[in-house]
Short mmCIF file of C-alpha atoms and ligand atoms in Angstrom, two decimals:
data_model
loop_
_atom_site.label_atom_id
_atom_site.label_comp_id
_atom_site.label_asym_id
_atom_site.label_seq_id
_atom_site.Cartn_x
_atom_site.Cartn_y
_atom_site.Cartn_z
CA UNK O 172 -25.82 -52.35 -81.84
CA UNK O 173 -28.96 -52.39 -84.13
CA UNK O 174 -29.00 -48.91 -85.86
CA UNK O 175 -31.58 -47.24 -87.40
CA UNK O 176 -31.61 -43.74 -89.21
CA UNK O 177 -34.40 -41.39 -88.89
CA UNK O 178 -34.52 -39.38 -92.36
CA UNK O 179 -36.29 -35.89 -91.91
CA UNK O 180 -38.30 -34.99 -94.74
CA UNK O 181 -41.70 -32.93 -93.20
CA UNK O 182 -40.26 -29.22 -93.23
CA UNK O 183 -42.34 -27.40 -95.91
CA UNK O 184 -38.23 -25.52 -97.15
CA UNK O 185 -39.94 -21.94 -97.37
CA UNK O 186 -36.84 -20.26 -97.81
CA UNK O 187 -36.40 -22.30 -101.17
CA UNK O 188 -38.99 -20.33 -102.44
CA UNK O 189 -41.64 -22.30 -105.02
CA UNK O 190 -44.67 -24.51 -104.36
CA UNK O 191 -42.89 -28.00 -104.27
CA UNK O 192 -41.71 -29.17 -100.58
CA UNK O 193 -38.10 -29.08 -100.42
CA UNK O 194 -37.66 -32.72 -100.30
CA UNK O 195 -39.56 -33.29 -103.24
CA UNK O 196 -37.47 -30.59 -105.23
CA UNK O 197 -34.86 -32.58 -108.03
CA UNK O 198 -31.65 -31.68 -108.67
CA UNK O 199 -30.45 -32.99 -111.84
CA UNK O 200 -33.71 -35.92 -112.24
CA UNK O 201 -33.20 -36.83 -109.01
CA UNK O 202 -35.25 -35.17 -106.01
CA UNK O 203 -33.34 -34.26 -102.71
CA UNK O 204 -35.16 -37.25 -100.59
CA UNK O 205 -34.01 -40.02 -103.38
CA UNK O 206 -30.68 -38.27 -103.19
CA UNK O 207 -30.63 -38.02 -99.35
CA UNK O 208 -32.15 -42.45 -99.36
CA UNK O 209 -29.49 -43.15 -101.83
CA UNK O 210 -26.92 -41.68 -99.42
CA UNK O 211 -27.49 -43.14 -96.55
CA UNK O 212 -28.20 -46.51 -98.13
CA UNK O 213 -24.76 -46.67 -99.28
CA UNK O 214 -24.04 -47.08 -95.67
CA UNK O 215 -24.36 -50.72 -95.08
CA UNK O 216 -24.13 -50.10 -90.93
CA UNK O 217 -27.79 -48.86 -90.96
CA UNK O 218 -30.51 -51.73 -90.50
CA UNK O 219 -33.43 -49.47 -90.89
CA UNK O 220 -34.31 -46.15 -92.36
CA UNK O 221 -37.40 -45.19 -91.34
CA UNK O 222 -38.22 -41.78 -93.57
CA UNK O 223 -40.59 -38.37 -91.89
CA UNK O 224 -42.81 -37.01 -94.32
CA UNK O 225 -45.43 -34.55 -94.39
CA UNK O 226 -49.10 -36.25 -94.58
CA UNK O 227 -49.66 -34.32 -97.59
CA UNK O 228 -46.43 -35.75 -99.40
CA UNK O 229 -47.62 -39.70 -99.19
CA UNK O 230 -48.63 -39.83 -102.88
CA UNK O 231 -45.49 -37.95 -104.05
CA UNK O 232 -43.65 -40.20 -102.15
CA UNK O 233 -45.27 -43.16 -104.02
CA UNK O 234 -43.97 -42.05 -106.89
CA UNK O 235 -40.58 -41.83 -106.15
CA UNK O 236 -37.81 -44.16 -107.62
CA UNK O 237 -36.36 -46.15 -104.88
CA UNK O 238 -34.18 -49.00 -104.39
CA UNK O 239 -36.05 -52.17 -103.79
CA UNK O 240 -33.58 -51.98 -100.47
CA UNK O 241 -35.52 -54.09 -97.41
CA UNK O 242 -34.22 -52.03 -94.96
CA UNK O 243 -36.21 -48.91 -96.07
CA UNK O 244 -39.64 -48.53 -93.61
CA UNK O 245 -42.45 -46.87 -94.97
CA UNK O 246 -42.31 -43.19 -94.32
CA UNK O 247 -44.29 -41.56 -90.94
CA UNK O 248 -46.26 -38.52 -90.97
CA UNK O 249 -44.03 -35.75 -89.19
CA UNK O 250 -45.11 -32.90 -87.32
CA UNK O 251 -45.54 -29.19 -87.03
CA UNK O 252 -42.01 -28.64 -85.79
CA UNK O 253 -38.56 -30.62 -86.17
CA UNK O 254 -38.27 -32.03 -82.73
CA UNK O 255 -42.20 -33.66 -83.73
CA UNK O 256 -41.05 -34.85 -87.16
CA UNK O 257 -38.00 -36.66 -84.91
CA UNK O 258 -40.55 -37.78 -82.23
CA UNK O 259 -43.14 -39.68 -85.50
CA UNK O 260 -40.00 -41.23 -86.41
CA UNK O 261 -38.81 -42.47 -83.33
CA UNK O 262 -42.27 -44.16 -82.46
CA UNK O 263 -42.11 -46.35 -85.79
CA UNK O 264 -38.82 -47.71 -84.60
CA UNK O 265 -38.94 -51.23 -82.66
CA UNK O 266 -37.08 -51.27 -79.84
CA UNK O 267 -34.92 -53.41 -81.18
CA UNK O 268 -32.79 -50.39 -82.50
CA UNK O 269 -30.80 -49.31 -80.12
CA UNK O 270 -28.59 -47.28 -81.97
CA UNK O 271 -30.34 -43.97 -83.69
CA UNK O 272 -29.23 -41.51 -85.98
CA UNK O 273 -31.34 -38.45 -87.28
CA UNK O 274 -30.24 -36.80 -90.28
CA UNK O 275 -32.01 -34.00 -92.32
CA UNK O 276 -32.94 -35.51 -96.07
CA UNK O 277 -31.66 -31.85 -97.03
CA UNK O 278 -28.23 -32.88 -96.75
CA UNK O 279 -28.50 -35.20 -99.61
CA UNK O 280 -25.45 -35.87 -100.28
CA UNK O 281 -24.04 -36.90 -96.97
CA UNK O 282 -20.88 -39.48 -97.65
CA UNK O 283 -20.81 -43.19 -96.31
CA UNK O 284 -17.11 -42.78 -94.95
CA UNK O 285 -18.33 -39.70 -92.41
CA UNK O 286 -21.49 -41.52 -91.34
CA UNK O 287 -19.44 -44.07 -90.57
CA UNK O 288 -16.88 -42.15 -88.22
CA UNK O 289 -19.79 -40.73 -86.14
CA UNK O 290 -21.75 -43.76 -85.90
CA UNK O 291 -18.85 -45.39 -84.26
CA UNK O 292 -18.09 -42.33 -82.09
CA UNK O 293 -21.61 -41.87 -80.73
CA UNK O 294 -21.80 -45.90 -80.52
CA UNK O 295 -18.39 -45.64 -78.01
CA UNK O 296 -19.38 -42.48 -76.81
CA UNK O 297 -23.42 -42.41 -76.18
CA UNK O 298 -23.87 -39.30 -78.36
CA UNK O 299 -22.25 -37.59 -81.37
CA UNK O 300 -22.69 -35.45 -84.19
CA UNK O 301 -21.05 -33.94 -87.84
CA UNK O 302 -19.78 -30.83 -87.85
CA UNK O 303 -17.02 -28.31 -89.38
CA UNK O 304 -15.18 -25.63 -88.28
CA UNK O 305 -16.42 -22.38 -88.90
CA UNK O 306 -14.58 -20.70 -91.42
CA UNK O 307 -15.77 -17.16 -90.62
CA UNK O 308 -15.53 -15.14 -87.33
CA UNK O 309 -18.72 -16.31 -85.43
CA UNK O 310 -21.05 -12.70 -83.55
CA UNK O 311 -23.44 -13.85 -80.62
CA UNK O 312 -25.73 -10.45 -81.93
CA UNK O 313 -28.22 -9.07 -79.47
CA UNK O 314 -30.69 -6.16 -80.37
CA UNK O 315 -28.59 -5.44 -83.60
CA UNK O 316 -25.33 -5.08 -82.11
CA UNK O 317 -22.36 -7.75 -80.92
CA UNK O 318 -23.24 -8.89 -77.61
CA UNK O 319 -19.89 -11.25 -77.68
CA UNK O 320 -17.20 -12.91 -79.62
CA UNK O 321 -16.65 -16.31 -79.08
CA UNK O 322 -13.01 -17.83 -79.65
CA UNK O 323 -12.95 -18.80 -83.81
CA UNK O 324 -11.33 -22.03 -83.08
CA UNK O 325 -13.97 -23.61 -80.51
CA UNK O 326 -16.79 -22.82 -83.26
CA UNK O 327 -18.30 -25.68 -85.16
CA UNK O 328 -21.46 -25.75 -87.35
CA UNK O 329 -23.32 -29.00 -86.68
CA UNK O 330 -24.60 -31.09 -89.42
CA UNK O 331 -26.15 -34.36 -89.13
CA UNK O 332 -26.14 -37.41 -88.73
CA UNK O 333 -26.35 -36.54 -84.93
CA UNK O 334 -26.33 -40.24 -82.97
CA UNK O 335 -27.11 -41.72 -80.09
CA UNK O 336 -27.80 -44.57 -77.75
CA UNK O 337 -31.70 -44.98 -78.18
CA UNK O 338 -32.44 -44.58 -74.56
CA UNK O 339 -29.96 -40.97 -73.85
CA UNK O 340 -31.79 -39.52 -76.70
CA UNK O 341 -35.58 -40.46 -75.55
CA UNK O 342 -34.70 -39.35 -72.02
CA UNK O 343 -33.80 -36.10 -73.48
CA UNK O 344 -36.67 -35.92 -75.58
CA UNK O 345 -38.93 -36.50 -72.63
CA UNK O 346 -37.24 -34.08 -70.53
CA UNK O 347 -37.52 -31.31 -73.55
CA UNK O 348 -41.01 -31.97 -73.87
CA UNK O 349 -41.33 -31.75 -69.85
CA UNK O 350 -39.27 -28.18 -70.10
CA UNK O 351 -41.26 -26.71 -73.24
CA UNK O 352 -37.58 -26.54 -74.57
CA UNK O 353 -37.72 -26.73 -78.18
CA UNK O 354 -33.98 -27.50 -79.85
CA UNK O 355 -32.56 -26.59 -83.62
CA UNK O 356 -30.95 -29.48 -83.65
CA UNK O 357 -30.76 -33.09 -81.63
CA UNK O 358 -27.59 -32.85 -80.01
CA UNK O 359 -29.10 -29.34 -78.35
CA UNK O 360 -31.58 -31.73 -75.92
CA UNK O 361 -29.16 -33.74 -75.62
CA UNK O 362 -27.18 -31.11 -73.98
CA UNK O 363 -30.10 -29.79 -72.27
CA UNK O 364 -30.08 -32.97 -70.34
CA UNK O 365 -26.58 -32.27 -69.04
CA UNK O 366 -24.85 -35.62 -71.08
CA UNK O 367 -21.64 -34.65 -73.41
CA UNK O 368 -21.97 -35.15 -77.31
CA UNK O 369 -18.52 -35.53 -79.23
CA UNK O 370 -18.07 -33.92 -82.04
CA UNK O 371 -16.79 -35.47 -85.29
CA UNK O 372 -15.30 -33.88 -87.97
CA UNK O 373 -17.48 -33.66 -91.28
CA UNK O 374 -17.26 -32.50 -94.57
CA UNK O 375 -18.39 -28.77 -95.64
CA UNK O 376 -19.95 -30.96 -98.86
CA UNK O 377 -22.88 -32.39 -96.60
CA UNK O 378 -24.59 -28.87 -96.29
CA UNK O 379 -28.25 -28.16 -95.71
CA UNK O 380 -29.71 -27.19 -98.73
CA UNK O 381 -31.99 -24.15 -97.69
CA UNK O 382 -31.77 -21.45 -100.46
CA UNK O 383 -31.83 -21.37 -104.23
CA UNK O 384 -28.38 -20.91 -103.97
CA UNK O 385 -28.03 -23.89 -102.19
CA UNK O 386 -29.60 -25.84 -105.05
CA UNK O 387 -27.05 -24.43 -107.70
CA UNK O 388 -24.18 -25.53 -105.30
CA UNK O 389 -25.73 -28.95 -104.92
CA UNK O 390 -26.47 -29.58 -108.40
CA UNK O 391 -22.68 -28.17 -109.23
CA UNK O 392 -21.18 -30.99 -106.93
CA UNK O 393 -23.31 -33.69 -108.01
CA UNK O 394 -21.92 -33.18 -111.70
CA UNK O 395 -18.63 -33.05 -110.35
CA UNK O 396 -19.03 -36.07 -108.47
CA UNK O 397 -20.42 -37.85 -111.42
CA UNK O 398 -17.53 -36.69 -113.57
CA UNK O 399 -14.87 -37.82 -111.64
O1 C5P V 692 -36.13 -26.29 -91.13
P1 C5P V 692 -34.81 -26.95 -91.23
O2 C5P V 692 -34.05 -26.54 -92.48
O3 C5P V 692 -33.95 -26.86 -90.01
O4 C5P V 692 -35.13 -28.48 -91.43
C1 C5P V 692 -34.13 -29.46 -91.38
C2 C5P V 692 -34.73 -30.81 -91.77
O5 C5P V 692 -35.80 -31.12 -90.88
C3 C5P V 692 -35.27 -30.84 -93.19
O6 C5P V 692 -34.79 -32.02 -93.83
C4 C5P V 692 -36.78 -30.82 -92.98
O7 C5P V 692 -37.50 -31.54 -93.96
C5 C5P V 692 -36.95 -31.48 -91.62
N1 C5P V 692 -38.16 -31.03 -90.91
C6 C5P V 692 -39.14 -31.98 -90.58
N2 C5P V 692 -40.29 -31.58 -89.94
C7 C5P V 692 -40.49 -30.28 -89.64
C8 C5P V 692 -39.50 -29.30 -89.95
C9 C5P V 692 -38.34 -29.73 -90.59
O8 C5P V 692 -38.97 -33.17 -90.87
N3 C5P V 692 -41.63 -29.93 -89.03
#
């Protein structure tokens, strides 16, 4: 199948604190979108990347450094929430790609080897997505106080890439739009729409860099990575 990779880039990453957009932020010379392109170029199963950007990040975005790779798209303008950013992307993509994968560009350092895995999973499968056990004891809280404990071995936190078969994944976008039901993630309208999504074990590396801790964490694995 012809796969394509939608690479989520529009959030504003408030939580980072300071005035540059999070995917614009570098981390050791190299800003988190280059990071995130490089990473899921060095997947040769994608046939098109088609970035989400904000429309006030197109002239940062020209000045990026970026592989002269032809399977890059110019980036989309996303929109005022996630599920919008994912929706822009999705309506640059020919039809032609029937395969699609949405990952955040804030996990820049996703590895080729687990792309691959749920690629082929969601491929077999219709839908699939990263994820890793949670290593702490997970609390459904309500008002300020436990409302329930669920089981610590059935809890996963999902990452992305989160795949599907083109046509599962528009149905539940339509059907989410229909409902008003706005998702944190892909494989939540997916579910919405009733249709399982397998889950495939990731990496605790390919987290979502959200706070200035984050950053330090990133920037201390790249310079492992680069040393080994
Ligand atoms: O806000 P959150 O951390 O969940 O965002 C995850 C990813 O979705 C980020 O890479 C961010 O740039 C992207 N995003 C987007 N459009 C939005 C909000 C978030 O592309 N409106």
């Amino acid at each position: 199948m012809r796969t394509a990779v939608i690479v989520l880039a529009a959030g504003r990453g408030e939580r980072l604190g300071g005035k540059t957009p999070k995917a614009f932020v570098e981390i050791a010379g190299r800003t988190i979108l280059e990071r995130a392109l490089d990473s899921l170029m060095a997947f040769d199963g994608f046939d098109r990347l088609q970035p989400v950007i904000s429309r006030e990040d197109f002239d940062r975005y020209a000045e990026l450094d970026l592989p002269p790779d032809p399977r890059l798209a110019p980036p989309v303008a996303g929109g005022a929430e996630r599920q919008d950013s994912v929706a822009a992307g999705l309506a640059a993509l020919p039809e032609e790609f029937e395969l699609l994968a949405i990952h955040d560009a804030a996990r820049c350092r996703v590895q080729a080897g687990d792309i691959a895995r749920v690629v082929s999973v969601a491929e077999e499968f219709g839908a699939a997505l990263l994820a890793v056990p949670a290593r702490d004891t997970v609390k459904l809280v309500s008002d300020g106080a436990v409302a329930r404990t669920p089981e610590r071995a059935g809890c996963w936190l999902a990452q992305t890439p989160q795949v599907f078969h083109r046509g599962l994944y528009a149905e539940a976008l339509a059907k989410a739009e229909a409902d008003g039901f706005q998702g944190t993630d892909d494989a939540e309208l997916v579910e919405h729409l009733g249709a399982p999504v397998r889950v495939v074990s990731g990496n605790p590396g390919n987290f979502k860099i959200t706070s200035p801790e984050d950053l330090i964490a990133a920037e201390r694995g790249i310079a492992q990575g680069e040393a080994q």
